[in-house]
Short mmCIF file of C-alpha atoms in Angstrom, two decimals:
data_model
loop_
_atom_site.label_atom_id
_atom_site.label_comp_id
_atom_site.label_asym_id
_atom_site.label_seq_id
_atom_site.Cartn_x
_atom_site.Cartn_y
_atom_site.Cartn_z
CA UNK O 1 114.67 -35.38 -8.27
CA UNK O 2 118.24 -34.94 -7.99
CA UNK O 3 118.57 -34.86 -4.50
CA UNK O 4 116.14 -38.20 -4.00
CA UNK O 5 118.49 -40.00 -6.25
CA UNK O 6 121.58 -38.99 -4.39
CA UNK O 7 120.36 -39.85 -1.06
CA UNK O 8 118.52 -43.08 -2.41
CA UNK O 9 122.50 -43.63 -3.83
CA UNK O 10 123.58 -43.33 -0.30
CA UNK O 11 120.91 -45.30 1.71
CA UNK O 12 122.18 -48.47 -1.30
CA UNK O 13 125.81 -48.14 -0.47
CA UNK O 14 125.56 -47.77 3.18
CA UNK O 15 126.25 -51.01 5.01
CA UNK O 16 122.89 -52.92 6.02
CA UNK O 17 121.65 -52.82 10.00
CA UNK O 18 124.61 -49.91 10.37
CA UNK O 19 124.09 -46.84 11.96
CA UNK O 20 125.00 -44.55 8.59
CA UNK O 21 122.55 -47.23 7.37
CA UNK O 22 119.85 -45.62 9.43
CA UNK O 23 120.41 -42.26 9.09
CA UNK O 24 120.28 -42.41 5.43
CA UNK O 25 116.83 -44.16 5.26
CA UNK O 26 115.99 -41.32 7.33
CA UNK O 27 117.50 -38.69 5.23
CA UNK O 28 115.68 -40.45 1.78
CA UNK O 29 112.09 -40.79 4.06
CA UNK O 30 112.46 -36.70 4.44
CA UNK O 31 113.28 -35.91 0.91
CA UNK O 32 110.07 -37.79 -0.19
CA UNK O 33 107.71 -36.24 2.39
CA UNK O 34 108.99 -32.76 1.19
CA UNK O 35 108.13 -33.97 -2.37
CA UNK O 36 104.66 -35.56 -1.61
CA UNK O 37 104.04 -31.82 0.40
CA UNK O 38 105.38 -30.07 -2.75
CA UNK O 39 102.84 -31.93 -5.13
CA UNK O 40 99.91 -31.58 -2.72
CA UNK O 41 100.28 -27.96 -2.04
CA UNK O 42 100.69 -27.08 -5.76
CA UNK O 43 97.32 -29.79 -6.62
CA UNK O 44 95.34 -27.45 -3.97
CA UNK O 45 96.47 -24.40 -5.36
CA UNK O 46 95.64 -25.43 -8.67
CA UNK O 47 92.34 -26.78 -7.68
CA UNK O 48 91.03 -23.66 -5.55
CA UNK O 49 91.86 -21.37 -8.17
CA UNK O 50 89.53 -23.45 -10.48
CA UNK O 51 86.39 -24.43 -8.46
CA UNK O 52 86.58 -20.16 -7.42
CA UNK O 53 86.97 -18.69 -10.65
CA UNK O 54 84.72 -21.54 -12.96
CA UNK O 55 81.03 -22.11 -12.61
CA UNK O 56 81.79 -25.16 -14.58
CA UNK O 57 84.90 -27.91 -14.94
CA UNK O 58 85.10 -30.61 -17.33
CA UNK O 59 88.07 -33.66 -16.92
CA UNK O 60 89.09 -36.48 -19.29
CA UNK O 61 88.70 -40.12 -17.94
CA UNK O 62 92.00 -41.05 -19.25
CA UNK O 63 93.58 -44.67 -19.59
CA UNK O 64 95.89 -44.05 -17.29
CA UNK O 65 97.18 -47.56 -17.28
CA UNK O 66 97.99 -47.21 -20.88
CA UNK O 67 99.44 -44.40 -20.69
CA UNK O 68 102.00 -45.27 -18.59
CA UNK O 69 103.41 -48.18 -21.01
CA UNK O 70 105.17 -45.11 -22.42
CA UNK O 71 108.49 -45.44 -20.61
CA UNK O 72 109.48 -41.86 -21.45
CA UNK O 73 106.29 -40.52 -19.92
CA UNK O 74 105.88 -42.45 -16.96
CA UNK O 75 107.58 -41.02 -14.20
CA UNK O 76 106.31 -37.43 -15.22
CA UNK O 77 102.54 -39.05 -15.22
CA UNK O 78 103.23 -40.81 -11.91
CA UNK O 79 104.55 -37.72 -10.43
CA UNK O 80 101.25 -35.43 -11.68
CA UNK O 81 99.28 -36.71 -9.51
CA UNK O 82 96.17 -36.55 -11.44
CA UNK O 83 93.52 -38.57 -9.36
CA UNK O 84 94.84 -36.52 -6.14
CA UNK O 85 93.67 -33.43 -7.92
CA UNK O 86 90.52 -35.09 -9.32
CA UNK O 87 89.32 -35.83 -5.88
CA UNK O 88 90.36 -32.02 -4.82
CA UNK O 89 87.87 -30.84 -7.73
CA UNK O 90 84.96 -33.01 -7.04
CA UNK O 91 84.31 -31.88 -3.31
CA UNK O 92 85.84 -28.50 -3.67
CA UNK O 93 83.28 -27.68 -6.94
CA UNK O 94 80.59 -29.32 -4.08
CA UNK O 95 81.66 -26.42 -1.75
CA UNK O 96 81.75 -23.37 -4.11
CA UNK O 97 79.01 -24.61 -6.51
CA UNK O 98 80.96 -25.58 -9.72
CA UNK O 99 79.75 -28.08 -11.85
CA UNK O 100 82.23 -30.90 -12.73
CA UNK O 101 81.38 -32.74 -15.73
CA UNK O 102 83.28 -36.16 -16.88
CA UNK O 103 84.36 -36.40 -20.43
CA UNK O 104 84.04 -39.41 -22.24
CA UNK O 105 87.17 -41.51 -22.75
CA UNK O 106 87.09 -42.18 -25.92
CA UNK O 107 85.88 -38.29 -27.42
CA UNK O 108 88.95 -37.35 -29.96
CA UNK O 109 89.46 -33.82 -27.81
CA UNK O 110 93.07 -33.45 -29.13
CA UNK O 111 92.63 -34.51 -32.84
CA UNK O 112 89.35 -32.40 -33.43
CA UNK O 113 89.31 -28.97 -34.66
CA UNK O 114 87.72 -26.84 -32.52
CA UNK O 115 86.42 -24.60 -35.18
CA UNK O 116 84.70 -26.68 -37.64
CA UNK O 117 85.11 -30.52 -36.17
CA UNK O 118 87.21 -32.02 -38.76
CA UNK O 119 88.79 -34.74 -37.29
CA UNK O 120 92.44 -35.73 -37.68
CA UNK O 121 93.68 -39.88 -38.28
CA UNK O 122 96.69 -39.55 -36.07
CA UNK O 123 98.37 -36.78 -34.43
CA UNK O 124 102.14 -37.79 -32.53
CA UNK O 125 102.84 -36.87 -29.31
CA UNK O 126 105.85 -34.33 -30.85
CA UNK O 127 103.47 -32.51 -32.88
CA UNK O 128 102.39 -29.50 -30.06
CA UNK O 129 99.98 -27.35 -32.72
CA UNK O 130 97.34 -28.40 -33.86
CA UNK O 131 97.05 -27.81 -37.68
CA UNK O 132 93.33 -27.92 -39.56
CA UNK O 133 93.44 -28.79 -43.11
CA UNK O 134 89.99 -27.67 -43.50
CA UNK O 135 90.01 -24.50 -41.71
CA UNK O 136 93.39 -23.63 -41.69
CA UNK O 137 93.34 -23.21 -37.80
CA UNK O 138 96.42 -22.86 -36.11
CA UNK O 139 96.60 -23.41 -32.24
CA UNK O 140 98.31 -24.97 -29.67
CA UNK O 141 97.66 -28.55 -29.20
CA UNK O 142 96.26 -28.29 -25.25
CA UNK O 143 94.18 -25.13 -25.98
CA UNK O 144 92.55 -26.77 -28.95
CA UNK O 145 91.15 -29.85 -26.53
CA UNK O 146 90.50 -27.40 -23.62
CA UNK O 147 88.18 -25.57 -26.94
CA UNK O 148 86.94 -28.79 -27.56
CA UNK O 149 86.25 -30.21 -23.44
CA UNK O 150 84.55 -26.92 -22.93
CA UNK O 151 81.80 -27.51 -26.25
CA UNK O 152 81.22 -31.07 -25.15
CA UNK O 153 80.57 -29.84 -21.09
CA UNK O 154 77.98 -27.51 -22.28
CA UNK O 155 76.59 -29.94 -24.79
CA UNK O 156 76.55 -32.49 -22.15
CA UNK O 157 74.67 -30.50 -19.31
CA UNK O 158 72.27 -28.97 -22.03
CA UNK O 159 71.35 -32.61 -22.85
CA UNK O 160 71.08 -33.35 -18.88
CA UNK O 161 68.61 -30.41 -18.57
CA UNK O 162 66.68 -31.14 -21.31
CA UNK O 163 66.11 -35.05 -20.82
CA UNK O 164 62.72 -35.98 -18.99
CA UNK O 165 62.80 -36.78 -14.80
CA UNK O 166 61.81 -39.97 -14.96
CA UNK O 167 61.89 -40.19 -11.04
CA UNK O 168 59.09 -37.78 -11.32
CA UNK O 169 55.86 -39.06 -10.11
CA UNK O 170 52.95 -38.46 -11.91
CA UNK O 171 49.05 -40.15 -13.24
CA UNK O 172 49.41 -43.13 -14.74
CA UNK O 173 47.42 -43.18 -17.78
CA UNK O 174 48.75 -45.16 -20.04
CA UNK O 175 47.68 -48.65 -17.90
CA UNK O 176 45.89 -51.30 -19.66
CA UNK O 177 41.87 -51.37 -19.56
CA UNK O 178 40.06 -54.13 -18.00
CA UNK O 179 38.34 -54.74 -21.23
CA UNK O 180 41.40 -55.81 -23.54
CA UNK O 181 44.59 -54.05 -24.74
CA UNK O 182 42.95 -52.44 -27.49
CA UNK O 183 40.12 -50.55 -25.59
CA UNK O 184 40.26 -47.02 -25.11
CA UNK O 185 37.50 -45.06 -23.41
CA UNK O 186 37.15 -41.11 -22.82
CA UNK O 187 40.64 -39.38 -23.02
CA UNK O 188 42.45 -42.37 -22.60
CA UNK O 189 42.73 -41.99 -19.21
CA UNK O 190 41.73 -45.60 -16.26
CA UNK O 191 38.70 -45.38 -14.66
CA UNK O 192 37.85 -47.08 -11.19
CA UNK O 193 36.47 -50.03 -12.94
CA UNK O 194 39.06 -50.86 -15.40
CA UNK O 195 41.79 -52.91 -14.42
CA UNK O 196 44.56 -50.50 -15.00
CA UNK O 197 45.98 -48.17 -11.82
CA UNK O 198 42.73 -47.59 -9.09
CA UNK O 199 43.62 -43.83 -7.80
CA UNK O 200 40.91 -44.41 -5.48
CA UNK O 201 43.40 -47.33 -3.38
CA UNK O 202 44.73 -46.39 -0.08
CA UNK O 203 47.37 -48.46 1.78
CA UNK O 204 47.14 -49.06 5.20
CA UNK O 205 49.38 -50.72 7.99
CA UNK O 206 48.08 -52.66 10.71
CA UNK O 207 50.39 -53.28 13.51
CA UNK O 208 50.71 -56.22 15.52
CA UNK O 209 51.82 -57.14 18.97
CA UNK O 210 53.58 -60.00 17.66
CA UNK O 211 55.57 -58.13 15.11
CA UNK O 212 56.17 -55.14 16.57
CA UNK O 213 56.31 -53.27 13.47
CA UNK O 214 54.81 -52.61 10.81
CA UNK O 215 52.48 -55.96 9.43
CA UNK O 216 51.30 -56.65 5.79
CA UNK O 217 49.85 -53.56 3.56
CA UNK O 218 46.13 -54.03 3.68
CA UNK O 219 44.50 -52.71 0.08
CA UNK O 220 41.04 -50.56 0.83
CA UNK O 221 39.39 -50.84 -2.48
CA UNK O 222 36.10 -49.89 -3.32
CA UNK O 223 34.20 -53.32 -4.56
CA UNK O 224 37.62 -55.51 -3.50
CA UNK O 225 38.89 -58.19 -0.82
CA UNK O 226 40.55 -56.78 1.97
CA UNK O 227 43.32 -58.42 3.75
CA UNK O 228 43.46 -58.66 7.58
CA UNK O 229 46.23 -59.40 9.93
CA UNK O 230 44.86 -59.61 13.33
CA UNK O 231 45.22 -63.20 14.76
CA UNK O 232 41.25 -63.49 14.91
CA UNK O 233 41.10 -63.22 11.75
CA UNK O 234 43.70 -66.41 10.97
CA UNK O 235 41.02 -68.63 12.80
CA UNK O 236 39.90 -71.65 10.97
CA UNK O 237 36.28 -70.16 11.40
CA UNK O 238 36.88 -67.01 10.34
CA UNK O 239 38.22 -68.33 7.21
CA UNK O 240 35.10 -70.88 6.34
CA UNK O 241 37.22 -74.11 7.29
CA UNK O 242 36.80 -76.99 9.74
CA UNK O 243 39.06 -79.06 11.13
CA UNK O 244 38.34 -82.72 11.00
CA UNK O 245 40.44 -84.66 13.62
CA UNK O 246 41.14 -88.15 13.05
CA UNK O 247 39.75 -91.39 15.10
CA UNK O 248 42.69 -93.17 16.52
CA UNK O 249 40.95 -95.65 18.70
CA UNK O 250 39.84 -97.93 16.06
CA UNK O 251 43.66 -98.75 14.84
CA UNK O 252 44.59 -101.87 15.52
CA UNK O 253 47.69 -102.52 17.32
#
């Protein structure tokens, strides 16, 4: 940091459009390459080590924005680059297998005891342990939310293994019975006849030379109207209708 403020110094006092000008904007354009190199070198170390030696990761979707109202904390937040190295978890947990779970923003990680889940009112930004006046636990303030991330991960992908596929396909037996909403028949389960699913439909796709793809779904039911694409089966004829044309010659002019 201190040598991008003394060449930034340099590059302000050096006369506009002026050689020294130009060699000093090159001098400052170096100095923050080597510093955007330094942080994304150290966010890849710190990310392989991760995805290789954890099966599972869990970050905090932090208010970022908010965060950085603090003036004393904003140029160390800007300079963490912490979506760079969100982005270098996600697809390097993809390539080694670790899960990465996303904490909720609002879960009180920091002011939560990780031993019995008292909660604290208000804990500073000075105070760096992490004091339980239940428990009496005594810890450092980052390992007590990294205690506290880790619980809610494995709560969290419990609860996702657990919960029902709903994508799942299945028998529908819960449809409604031709016969009114309260009618039940058997083991509950639609019949043919009832109005609910028919298991016995099959969907079928005529193709036309006109389309060239496929045309409408045609419904093979037992018992049922089928619907047919073909053009003979558009004709007037084929449908039961006649076409009446009108008499023109007895209009008077």
């Amino acid at each position: 940091m201190v040598g991008l403020r003394r060449r930034s110094r340099a590059a302000s006092r050096a006369k506009s459009r002026s050689s020294n000008h130009g060699k000093a904007i090159r001098r400052l354009s170096r100095q923050h390459a080597r510093i955007a190199n330094v942080r994304r070198s150290f966010l890849h170390e710190v990310s392989n080590q991760l995805v290789k030696t954890h099966d599972r990761l869990c970050l905090e979707n932090l208010a970022v924005a908010n965060l950085l109202g603090n003036r004393h904390l904003a140029r160390a937040i800007s300079d963490a680059g912490w979506t760079e190295f969100a982005r270098q978890v996600g697809y390097k947990g993809a390539w080694f297998g670790a899960e990465l779970v996303i904490c909720d923003r609002w879960f009180p990680s920091t002011t939560t005891c990780s031993r019995c889940g008292q909660i604290k009112d208000r804990m500073g930004l000075a105070v760096r342990e992490f004091c339980c006046c239940n428990c009496g636990l005594v810890l450092d303030r980052d390992r007590n939310a990294a205690a506290n991330l880790a619980a809610w991960a494995e709560a969290a992908s419990m609860a996702a293994a657990l919960a029902p596929d709903r994508q799942a396909g299945g028998r529908v037996t819960n449809a409604s019975g031709g016969e009114g909403t309260d009618h039940c028949r058997g083991d509950g389960e639609t019949s043919p006849i009832e109005g609910g699913t028919d298991a016995h439909a099959v969907v079928a796709w005529q193709r036309t030379p006109e389309k060239g793809a496929a045309g409408r779904p045609r419904y093979e039911e037992p018992g049922r109207l089928q619907w047919n694409d073909s053009p003979q089966a558009q004709e007037p004829a084929a449908l039961g209708l006649s076409i009446v044309k009108p008499d023109f010659s007895r209009v008077s002019r």
